[in-house]
Each structure stands twice: as C-alpha cells, then as structure tokens.
CSV table of C-alpha atoms and ligand atoms in Angstrom, one decimal:
chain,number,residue,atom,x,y,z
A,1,UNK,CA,0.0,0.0,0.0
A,2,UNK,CA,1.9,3.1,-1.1
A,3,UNK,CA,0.6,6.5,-0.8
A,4,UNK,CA,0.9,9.5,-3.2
A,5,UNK,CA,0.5,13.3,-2.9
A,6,UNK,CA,-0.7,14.0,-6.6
A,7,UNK,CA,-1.9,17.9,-6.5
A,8,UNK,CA,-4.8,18.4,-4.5
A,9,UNK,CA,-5.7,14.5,-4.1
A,10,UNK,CA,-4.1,12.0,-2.0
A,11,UNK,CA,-3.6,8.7,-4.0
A,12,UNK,CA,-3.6,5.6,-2.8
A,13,UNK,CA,-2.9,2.0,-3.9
A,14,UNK,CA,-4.1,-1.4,-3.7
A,15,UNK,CA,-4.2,-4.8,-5.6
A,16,UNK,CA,-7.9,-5.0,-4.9
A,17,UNK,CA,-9.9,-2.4,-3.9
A,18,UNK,CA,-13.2,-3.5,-2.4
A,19,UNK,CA,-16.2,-1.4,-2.1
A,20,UNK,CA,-18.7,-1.7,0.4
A,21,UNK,CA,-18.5,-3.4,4.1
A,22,UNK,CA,-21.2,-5.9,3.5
A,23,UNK,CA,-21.5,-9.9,3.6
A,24,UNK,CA,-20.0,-9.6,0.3
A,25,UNK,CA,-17.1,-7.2,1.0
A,26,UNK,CA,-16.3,-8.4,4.5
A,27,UNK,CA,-15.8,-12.1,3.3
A,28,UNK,CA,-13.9,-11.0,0.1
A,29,UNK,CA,-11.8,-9.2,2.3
A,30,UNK,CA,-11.0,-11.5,5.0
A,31,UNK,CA,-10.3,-14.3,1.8
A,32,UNK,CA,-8.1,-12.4,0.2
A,33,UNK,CA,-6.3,-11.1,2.9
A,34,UNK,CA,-5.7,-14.4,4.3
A,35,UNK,CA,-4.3,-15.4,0.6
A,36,UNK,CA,-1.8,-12.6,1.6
A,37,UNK,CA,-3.3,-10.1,-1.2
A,38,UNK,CA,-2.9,-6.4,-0.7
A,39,UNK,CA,-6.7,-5.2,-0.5
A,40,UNK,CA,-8.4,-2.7,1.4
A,41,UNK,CA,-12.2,-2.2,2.1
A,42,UNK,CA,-13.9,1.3,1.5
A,43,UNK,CA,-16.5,1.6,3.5
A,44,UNK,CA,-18.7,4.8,3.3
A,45,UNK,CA,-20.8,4.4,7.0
A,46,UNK,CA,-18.8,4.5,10.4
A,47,UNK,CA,-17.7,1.5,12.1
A,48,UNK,CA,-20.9,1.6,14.8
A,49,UNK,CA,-23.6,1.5,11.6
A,50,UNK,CA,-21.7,-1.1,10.1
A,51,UNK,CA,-21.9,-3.2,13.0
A,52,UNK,CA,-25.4,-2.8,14.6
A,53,UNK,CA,-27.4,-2.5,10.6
A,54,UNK,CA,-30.2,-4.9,11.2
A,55,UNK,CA,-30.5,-7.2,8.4
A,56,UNK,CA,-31.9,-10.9,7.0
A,57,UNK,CA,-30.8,-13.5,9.5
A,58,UNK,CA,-31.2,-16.6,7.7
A,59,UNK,CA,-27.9,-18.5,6.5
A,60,UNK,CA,-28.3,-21.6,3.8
A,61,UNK,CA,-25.9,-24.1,4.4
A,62,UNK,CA,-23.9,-23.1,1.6
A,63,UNK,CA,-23.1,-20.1,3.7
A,64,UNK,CA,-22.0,-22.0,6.7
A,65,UNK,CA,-19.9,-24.3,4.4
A,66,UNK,CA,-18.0,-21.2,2.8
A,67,UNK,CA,-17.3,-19.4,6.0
A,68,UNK,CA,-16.6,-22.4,8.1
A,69,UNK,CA,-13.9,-23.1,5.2
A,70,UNK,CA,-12.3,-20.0,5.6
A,71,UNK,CA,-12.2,-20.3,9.8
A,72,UNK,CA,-15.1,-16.9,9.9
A,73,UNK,CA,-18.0,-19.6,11.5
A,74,UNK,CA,-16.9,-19.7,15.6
A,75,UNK,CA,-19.6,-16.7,15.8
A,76,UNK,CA,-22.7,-18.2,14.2
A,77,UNK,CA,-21.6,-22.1,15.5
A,78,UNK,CA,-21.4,-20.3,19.1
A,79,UNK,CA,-25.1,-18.3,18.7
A,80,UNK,CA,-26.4,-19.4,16.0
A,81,UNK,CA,-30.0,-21.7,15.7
A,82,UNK,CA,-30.8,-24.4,13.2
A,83,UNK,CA,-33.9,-24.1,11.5
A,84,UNK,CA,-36.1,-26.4,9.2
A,85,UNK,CA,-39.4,-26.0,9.6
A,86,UNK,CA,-42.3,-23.8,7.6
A,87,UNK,CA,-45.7,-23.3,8.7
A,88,UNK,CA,-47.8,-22.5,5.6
A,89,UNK,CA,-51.4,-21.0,6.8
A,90,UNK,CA,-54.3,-21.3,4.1
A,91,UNK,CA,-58.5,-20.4,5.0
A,92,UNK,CA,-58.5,-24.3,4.4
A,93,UNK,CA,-56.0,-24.7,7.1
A,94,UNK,CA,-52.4,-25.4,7.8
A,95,UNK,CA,-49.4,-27.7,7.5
A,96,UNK,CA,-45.7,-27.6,8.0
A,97,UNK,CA,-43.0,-28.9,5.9
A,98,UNK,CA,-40.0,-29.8,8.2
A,99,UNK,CA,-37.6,-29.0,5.3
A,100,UNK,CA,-34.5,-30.1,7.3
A,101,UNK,CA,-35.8,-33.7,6.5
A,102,UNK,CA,-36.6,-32.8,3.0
A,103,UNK,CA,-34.6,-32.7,-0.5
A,104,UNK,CA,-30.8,-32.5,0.3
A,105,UNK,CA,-32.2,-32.2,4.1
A,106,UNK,CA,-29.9,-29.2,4.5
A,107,UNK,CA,-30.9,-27.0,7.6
A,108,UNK,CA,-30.8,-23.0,7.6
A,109,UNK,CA,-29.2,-20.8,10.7
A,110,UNK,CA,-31.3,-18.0,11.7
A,111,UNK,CA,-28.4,-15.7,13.0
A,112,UNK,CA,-28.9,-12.1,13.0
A,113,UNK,CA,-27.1,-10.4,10.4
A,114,UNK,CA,-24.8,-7.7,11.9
A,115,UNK,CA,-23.4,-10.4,14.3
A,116,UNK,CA,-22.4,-11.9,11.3
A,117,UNK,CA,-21.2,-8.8,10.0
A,118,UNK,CA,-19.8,-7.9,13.6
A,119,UNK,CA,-18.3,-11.7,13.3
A,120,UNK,CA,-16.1,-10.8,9.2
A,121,UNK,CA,-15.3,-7.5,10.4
A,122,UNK,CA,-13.8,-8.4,13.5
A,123,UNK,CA,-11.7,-10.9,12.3
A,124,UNK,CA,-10.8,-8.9,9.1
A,125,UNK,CA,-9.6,-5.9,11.8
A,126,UNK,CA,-7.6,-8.1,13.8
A,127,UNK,CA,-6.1,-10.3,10.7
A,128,UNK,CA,-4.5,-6.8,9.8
A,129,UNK,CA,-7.3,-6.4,7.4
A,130,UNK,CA,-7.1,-2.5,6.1
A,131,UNK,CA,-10.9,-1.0,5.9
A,132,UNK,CA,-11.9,3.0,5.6
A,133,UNK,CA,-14.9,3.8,7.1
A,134,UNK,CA,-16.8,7.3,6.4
A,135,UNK,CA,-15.3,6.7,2.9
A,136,UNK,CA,-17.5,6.9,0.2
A,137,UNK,CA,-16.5,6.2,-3.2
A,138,UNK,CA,-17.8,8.3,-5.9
A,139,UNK,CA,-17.0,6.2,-9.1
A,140,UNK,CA,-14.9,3.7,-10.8
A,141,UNK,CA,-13.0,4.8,-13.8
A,142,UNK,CA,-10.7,3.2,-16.6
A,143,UNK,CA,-12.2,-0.3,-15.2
A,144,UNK,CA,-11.5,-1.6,-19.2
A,145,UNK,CA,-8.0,-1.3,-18.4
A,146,UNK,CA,-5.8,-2.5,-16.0
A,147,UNK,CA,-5.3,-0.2,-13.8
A,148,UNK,CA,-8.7,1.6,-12.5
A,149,UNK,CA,-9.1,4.1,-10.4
A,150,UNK,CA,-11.9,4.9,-7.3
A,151,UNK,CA,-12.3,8.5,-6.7
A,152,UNK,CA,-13.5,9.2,-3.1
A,153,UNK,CA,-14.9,11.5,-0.2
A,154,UNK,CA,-13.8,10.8,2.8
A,155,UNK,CA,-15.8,11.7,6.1
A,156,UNK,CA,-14.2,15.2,5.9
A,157,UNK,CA,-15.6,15.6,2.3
A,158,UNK,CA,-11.5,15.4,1.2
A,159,UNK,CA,-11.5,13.9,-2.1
A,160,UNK,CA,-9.3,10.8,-2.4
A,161,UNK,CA,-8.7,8.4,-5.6
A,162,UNK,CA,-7.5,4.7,-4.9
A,163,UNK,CA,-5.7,3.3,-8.3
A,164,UNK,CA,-5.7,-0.6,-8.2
A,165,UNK,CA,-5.2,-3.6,-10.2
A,166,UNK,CA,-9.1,-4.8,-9.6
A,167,UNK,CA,-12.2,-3.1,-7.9
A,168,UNK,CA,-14.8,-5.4,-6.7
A,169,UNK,CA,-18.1,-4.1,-6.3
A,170,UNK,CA,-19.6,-5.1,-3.2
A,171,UNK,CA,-21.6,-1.4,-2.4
A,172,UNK,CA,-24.9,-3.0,-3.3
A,173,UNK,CA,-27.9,-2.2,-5.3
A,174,UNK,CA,-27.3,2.1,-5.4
A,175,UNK,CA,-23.6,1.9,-4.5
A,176,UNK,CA,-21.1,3.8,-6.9
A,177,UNK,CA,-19.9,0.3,-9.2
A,178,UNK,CA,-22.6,-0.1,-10.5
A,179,UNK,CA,-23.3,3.5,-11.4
A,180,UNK,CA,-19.8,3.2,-13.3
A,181,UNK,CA,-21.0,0.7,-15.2
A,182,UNK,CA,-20.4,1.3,-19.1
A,183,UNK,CA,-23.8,2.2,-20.9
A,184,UNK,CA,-25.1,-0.5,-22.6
A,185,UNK,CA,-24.8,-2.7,-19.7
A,186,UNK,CA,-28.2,-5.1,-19.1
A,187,UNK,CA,-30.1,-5.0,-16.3
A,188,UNK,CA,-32.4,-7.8,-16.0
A,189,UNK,CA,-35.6,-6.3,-13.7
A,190,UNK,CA,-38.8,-7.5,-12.5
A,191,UNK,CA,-41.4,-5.3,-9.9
A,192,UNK,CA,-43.2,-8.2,-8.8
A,193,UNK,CA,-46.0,-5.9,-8.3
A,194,UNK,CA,-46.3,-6.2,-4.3
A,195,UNK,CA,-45.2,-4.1,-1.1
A,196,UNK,CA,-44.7,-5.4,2.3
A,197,UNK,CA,-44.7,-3.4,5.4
A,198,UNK,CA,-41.8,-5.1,6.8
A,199,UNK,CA,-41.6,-4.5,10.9
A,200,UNK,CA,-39.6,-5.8,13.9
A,201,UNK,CA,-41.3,-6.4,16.7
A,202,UNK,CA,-39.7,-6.3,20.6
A,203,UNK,CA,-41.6,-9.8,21.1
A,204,UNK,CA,-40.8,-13.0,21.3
A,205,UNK,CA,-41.6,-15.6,18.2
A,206,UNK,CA,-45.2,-17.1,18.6
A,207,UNK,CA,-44.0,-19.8,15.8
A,208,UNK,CA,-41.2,-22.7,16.0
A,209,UNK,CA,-41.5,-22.0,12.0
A,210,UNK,CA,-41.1,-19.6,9.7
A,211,UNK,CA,-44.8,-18.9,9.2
A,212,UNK,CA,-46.3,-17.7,5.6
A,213,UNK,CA,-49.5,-17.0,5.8
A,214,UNK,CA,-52.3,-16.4,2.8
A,215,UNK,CA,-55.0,-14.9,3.9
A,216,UNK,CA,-57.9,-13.1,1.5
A,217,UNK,CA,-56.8,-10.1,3.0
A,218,UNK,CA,-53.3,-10.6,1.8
A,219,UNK,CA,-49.9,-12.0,2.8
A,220,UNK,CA,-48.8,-11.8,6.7
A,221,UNK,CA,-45.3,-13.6,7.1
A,222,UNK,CA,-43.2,-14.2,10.6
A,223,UNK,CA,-39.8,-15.0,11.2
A,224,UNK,CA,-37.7,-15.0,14.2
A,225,UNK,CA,-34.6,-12.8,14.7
A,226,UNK,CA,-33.8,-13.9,17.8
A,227,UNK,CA,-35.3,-15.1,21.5
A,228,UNK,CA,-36.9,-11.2,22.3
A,229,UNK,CA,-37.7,-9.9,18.5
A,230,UNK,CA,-40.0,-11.5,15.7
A,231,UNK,CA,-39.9,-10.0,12.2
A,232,UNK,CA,-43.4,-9.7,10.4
A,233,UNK,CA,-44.1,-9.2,6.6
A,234,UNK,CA,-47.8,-7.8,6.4
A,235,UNK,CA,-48.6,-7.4,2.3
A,236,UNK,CA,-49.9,-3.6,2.1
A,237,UNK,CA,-50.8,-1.4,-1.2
A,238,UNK,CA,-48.1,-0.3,-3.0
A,239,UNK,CA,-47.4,3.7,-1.9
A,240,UNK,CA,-48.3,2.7,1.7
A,241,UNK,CA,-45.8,5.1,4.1
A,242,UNK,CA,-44.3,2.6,6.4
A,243,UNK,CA,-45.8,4.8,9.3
A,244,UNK,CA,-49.0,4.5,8.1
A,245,UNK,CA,-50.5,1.8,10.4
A,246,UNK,CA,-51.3,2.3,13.6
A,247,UNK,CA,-49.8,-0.2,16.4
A,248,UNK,CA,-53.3,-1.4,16.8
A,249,UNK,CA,-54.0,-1.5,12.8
A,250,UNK,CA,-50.6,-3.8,12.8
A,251,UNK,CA,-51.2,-6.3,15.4
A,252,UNK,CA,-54.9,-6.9,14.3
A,253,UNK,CA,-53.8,-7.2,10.4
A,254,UNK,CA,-51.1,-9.7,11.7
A,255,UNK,CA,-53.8,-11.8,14.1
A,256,UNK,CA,-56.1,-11.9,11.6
A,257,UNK,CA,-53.9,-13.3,8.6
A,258,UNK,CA,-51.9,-15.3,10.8
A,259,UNK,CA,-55.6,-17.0,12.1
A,260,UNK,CA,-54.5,-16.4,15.6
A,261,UNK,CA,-58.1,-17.4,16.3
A,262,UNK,CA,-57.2,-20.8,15.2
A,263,UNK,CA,-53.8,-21.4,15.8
A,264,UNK,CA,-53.3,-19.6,18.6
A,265,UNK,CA,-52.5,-15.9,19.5
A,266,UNK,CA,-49.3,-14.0,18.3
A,267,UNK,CA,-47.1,-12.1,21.2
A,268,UNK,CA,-47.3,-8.6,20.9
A,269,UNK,CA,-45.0,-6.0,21.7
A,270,UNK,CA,-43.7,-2.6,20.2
A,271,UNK,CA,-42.3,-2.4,17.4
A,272,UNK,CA,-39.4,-0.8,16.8
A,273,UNK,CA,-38.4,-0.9,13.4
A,274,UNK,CA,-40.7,-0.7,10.0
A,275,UNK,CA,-40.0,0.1,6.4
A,276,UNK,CA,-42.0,-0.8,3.0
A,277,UNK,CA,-40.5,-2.6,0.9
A,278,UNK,CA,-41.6,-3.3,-2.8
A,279,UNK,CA,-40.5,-6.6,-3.8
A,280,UNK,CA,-38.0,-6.0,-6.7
A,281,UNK,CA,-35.6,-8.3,-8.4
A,282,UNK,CA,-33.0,-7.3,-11.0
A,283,UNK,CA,-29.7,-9.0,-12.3
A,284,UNK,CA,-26.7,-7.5,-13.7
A,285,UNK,CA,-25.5,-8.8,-16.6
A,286,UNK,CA,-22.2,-9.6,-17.2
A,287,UNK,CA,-21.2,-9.2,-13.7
A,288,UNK,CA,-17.3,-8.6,-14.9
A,289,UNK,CA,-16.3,-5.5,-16.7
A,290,UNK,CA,-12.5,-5.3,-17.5
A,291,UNK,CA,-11.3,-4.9,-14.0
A,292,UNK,CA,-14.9,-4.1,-12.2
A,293,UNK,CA,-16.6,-7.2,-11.2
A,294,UNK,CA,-19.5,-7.0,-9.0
A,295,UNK,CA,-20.7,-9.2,-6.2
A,296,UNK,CA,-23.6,-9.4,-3.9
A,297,UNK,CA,-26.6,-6.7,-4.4
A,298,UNK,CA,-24.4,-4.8,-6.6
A,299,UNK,CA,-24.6,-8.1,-9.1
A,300,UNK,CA,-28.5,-9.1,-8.4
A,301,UNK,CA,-31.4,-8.2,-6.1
A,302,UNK,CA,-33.3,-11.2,-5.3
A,303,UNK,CA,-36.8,-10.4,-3.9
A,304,UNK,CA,-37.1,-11.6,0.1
A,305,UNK,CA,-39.4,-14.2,-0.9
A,306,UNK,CA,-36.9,-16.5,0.1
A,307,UNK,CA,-33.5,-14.6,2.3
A,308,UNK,CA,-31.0,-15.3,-0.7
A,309,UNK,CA,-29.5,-12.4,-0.7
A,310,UNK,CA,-26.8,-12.5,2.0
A,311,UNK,CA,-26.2,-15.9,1.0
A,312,UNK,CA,-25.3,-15.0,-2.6
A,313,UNK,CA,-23.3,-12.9,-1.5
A,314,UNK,CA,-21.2,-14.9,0.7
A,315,UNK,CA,-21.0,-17.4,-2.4
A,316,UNK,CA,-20.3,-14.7,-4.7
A,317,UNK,CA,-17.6,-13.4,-2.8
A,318,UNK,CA,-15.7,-17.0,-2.1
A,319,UNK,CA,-15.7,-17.3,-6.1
A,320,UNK,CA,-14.8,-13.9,-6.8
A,321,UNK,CA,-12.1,-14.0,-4.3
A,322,UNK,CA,-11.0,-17.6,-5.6
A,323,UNK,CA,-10.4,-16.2,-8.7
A,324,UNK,CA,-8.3,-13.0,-7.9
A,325,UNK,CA,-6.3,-15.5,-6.0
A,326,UNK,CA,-5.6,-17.6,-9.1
A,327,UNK,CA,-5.3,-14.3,-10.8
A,328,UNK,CA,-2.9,-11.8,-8.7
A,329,UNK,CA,-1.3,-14.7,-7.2
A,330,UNK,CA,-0.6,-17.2,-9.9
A,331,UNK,CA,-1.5,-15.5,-13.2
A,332,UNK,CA,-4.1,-17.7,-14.0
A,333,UNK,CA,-6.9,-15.8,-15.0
A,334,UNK,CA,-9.6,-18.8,-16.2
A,335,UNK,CA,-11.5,-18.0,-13.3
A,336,UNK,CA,-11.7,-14.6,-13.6
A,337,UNK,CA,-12.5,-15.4,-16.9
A,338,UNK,CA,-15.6,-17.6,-15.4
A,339,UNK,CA,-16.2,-15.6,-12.6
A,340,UNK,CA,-19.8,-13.6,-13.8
A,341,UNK,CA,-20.8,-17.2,-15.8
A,342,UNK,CA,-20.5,-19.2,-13.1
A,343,UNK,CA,-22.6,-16.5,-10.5
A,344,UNK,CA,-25.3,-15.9,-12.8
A,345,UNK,CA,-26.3,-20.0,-13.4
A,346,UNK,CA,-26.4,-19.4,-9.3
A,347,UNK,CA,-28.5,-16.2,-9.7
A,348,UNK,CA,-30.8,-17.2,-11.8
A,349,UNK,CA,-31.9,-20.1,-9.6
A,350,UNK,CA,-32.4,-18.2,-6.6
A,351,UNK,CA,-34.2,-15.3,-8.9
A,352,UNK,CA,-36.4,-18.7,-10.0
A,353,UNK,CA,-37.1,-19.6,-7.1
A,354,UNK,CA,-37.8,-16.7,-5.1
A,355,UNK,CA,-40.4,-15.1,-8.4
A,356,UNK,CA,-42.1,-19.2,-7.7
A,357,UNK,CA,-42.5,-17.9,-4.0
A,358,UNK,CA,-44.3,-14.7,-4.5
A,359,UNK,CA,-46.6,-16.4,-6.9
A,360,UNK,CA,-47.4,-18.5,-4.2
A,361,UNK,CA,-47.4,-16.4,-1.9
A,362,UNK,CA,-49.9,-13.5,-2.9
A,363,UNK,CA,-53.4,-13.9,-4.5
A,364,UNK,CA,-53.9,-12.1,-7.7
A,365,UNK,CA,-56.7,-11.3,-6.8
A,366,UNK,CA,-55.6,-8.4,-4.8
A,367,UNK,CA,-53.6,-7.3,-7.6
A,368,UNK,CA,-55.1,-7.7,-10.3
A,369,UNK,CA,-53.1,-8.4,-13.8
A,370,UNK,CA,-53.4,-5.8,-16.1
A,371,UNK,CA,-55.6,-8.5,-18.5
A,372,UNK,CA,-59.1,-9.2,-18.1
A,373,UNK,CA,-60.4,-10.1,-14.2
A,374,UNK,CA,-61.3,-13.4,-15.8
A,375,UNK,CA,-57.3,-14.0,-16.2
A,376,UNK,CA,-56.6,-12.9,-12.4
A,377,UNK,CA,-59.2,-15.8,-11.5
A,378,UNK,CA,-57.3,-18.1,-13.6
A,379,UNK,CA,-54.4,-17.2,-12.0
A,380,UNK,CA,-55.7,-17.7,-8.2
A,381,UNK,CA,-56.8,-21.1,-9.0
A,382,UNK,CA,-53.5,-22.0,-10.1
A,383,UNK,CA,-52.0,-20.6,-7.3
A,384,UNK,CA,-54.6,-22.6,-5.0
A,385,UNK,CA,-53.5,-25.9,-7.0
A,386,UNK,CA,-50.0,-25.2,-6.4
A,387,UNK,CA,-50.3,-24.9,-2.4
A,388,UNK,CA,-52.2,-28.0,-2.7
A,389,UNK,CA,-49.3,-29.8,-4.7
A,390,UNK,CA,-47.0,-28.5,-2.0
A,391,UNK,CA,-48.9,-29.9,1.1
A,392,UNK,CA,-49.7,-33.5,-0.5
A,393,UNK,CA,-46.9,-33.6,-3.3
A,394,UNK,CA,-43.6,-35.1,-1.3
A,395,UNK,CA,-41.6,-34.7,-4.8
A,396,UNK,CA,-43.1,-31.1,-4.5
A,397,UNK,CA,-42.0,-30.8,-1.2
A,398,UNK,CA,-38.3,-32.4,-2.0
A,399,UNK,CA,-38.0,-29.7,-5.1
A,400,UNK,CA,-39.0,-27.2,-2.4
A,401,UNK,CA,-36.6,-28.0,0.3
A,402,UNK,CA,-33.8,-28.1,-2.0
A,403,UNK,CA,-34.4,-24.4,-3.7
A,404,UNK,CA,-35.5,-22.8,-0.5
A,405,UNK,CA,-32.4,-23.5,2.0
A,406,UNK,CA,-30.2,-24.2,-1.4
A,407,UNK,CA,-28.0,-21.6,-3.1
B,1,APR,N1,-19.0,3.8,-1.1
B,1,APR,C1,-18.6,3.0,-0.1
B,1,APR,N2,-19.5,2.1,0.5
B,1,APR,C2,-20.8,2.1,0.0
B,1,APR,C3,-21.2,2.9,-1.0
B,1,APR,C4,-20.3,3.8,-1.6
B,1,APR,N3,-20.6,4.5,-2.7
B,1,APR,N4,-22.5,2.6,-1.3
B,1,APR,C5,-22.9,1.6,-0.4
B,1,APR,N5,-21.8,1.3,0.4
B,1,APR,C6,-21.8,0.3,1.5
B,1,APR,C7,-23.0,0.3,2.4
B,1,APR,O1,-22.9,1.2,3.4
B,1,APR,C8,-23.0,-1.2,2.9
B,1,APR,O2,-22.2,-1.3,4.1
B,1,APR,O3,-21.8,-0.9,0.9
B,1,APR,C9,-22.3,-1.9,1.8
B,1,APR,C10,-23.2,-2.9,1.0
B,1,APR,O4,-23.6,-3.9,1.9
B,1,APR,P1,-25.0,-4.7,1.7
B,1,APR,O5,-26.1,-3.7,1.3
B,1,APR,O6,-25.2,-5.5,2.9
B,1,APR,O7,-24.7,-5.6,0.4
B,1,APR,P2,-24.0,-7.0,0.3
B,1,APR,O8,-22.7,-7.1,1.0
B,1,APR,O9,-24.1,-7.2,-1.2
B,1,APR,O10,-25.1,-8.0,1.0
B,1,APR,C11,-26.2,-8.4,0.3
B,1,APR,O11,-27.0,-8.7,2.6
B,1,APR,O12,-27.6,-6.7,3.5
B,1,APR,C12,-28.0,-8.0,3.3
B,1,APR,O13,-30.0,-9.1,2.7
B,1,APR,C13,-29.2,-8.0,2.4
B,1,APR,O14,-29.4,-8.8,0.1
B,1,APR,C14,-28.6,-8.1,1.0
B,1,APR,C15,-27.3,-8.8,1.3
C-alpha cells in the first residue's frame, strides 16, 4: 500500500480495492487477505452503523460451508439456531413442511445479520485487514483497463482516488460500481407488483417455523430474529408510508392473517423498526467489466421471498475471491474469466425460485393483472392448486426444500 501526494488529491494504492463493508465485501476481504493479497475495504458508514445494521438473519448451508472453510464460522456455530421447519397458513388450514428432512435435508441458521457482519469484520480488523470507514466512493474509472481508479470522499468531504489492479463491487444495489458501469450494460428487472410493510417487533416468536401465511386479505409472514424480536411481513398497497399503520392496525392485520383465532395468539410487543418494501428483483449482466466485477446486491437483487440475498453474496464473494487468488497470485486468469458465468447459473436459480414464491405467496386477486379479471381468477386457482401440490406432493416438497435452504 503506497501513498501519493498528486496535486490536490491523495492517492492511494491497492491490488484489490473493495467497495462496500457488506457480507459480500467483508468475506472478500478476510479471503483475500488471508491469501496474503494487498486489498483494502472502502466503506462509506462509520464503524458503529456497520456493526449494529439490522439485516436478513437466515444462513443456507452453503453459507456455513464457505465461512466455516475459511475459519469466519466460531460466531454463528457459538449463537447461532438451526432451522427447518415452515408453517404454511391457508383459510382451508395449515401444514408444515419440516424441510431439514426434506430434499438435500440441509438445515438453515437463523443468526442475526450484523453479528455476522460484527463476526467478518472483527476478524478482518484483527487479521490486519485495512478497511476506511466514512469513505464513500464516488465512481470507478478506466475499469476496461488495468489499472482503475476509485475516486473518493472521505468523512471530511476530502477527495481521495485509490488506483488498483481490480475493484470489486460489493456497495450494493445504489452503491457507486454499479453507477460506473459502461452504458449498454443489461439490467435484467422484475417489480413483482407487491409491497410489504416489513416491521420488527420487541416480542418473542409465537411460531417454531417460519410462518407464511395467505389470507384473503393478503400475505402476513413471521420469522424469528432472535429469543426477544419477531420480524413480520404484512402485504400492504403499494405507496403505503411505512408509518402508516397504527400499532393497533398492525397487530390486528397480523392476528387476523396469521388466524391467531385458530392457531393460537401472536405475542405482541412494540415495534421498533418498519419500512415498506416493494419486492424487486434485477440481475446484472455480465457481472465482470475489464477490471470491475461486482458481487452481492451490486450483481443481483433477489426479492425476500426467500433470504438469498446474504447468501449470494457470501458465495459470490468465495468465487470472486477464488479467482483474484488464481489471478494476482498465480497469473491464472480462467477464473476470472468464469467468474460472472458461473454466478449468474447461481443467480438465476435463486431469482427462479424466489419469483415461484411470490406467486405462491400472494393472491392475484388483490392485484389484479393488467388483463381481463377473468385472467386474475385463472391465476388464483393456479395458485390454489399449487399450495395443494406442495402440502400433498412429497416430490413437490423435495424440489421445495432443496431451492429454498439451497444456493
Ligand atoms: N462507497 C462505499 N461504501 C458504500 C457505497 C459507496 N458509494 N454505497 C454503499 N456502500 C456500502 C453500504 O454502506 C454497505 O455497508 O456498501 C455496503 C453494502 O452492503 P449490503 O447492502 O449488505 O450488500 P451486500 O454485502 O451485497 O449484502 C447483500 O446482505 O444486506 C443484506 O440481505 C441484504 O441482500 C442483502 C445482502
């Protein structure tokens, strides 16, 4: 890491210069670092926000695999809680699928997010790992050739510029890679047409499963975070302010869909953290540009039908950092070669799978397809037959176990 005084702006240097402090950034960085490359994380939040952001909790086994390989596991093996079981609640009743004894009978790990974050960053800091918080980078340029440079504002609003052999991409869906991405570049995208209030409630879980619930009324999902908070999905119209609903509103939507009458009531408690969120997917494609490549939401946003998107970006970042390895290390570049290729086959298939969710999730009835109302009725029924094949299909249920906990 050299430093140089160019006129105004401080330059900087670094094999790999890795954008964002993310899943995907944080295990990047802690791979490559260990592989003894010189890389550095630019990170525009401080150290506290990057720590404490509450986010998905919900790790496929893929994702304990990777970071069990690379020794950055003690933290979710020490706190961490297996999970395999989904309560799916219909007005013609319930059933469970205990998915850790279905398909590849793979288990998840609900483990809040930032401690995993807390967990890579930790180890990162005290490998010798070099990170820049309150740095913001500003844009990627000359990534065609070999030697492109970030231009940055650090917390003082100082400009910077970092020159490097490779920039990876790990500042998510708004973050500055991909907005220096050449024109031209696809960008697969789907609105799937629905918005969930999404809340966190100070409560314990009322379900040993993660509970989806269809209700005429529209979706109402729970999942725990950990012993004292519950996250809830309720489905809302699209445009709703996330402070919209009242308390009472809430907690009366969520009993009712949930059919707390039935199966029993839901604990309530305040919550303490909402936002709406309209369930978007979109895909980069190619995910490599000269010496850009992108990984995690910076590469694809999977809707949150189904919690892939931490754990595509832990995968992402084990093959992206695989192949800088091979690259910087050895001057083998196949991988590099491979590297957007072999994401997007993984991409896809949670993309797949997460679109198959929200069909089955929400009724089109409450959002009606643009086409006639006959077509939205069509559309229900299949959606009816599918739950059905899923409760009394075990082949279903196999397919479903497999693309839900796989990645
Ligand atoms: N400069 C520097 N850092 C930036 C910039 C920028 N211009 N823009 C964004 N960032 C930082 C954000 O502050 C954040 O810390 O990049 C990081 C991106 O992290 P995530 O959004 O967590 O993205 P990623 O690592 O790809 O993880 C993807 O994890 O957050 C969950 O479920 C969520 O699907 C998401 C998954």
């Amino acid at each position: 890491m050299t430093e140089r005084q160019t006129n105004r702006t401080v330059e900087e240097t670094a094999d790999v210069v890795i954008l964002g402090a993310g899943p995907a950034g944080l295990t990047l960085g802690n791979l490559l670092h260990a592989a003894g490359i010189d890389c550095v994380v630019l990170e525009r939040a401080d150290r506290a926000h990057v720590q404490t952001r509450a986010r998905a909790g919900f790790l496929a086994a893929n994702t304990v695999r990777v970071l069990d390989r690379h020794g950055l596991a003690a933290g979710l093996h020490r706190r961490g809680q297996p999970h395999g079981t989904c309560e799916f609640r219909t007005e013609n009743g319930s059933f469970r699928l205990d998915y850790g004894a279905l398909g590849r009978r793979e288990l998840h790990t609900v483990y809040p997010q930032q401690d995993l974050v807390d967990d890579l960053l930790t180890h990162y800091l005290e490998a010798g790992g070099r990170i820049a918080f309150g740095t913001e980078a500003q844009s990627v340029r000359d990534a065609a050739g070999p030697n492109p440079t970030v231009d940055v504002r650090n917390a003082e609003g100082r400009p910077g510029r970092w020159r490097a052999r490779y920039v990876a991409g790990c500042d998510g869906r708004h973050g500055a890679a991909r907005r220096s991405l050449p024109a031209g570049t696809l960008r697969h995208q789907r609105d799937h047409g629905v918005s969930w209030l999404g809340l966190i409630a100070e409560a314990p879980p009322s379900l040993d499963a993660v509970g989806y619930a269809m209700h005429p009324d529209g979706f109402a999902g729970h999942m725990a975070r950990t012993a004292d908070l519950t996250r809830y999905y309720l489905q809302c119209e699209r445009g709703t302010p996330a402070d919209a609903w009242s308390e009472d509103r809430i907690w009366a939507a969520l009993d009712r869909r949930m059919g707390a009458a039935d199966h029993g009531p839901l604990h309530h408690g305040r919550i303490v953290q909402r936002s709406v969120i309209d369930l978007e997917s979109d895909v980069i494609e190619p995910l490599r540009h000269g010496s850009l490549l992108l990984a995690g939401d910076a590469a694809s946003l999977p809707a949150p039908a189904a919690a892939k998107g931490a754990n595509l970006a832990v995968l992402e970042a084990e093959l992206l950092a695989e192949a800088l390895i091979d690259e910087l290390s050895h001057g083998d570049s196949r991988a590099l070669d491979r590297y957007s290729e072999r994401c997007l086959q993984h991409i896809w298939r949670a993309q797949e799978f997460a679109h198959w969710m929200i069909q089955l999730l929400h009724s089109p009835l409450l959002n009606p397809t643009a086409g006639p109302a006959e077509e939205s009725f069509f559309h229900e029924s299949m959606r009816r037959s599918r739950v059905e094949s899923l409760r009394t299909s075990r082949t279903h249920q196999d397919w479903f176990a497999e693309n839900y906990v796989g990645i």
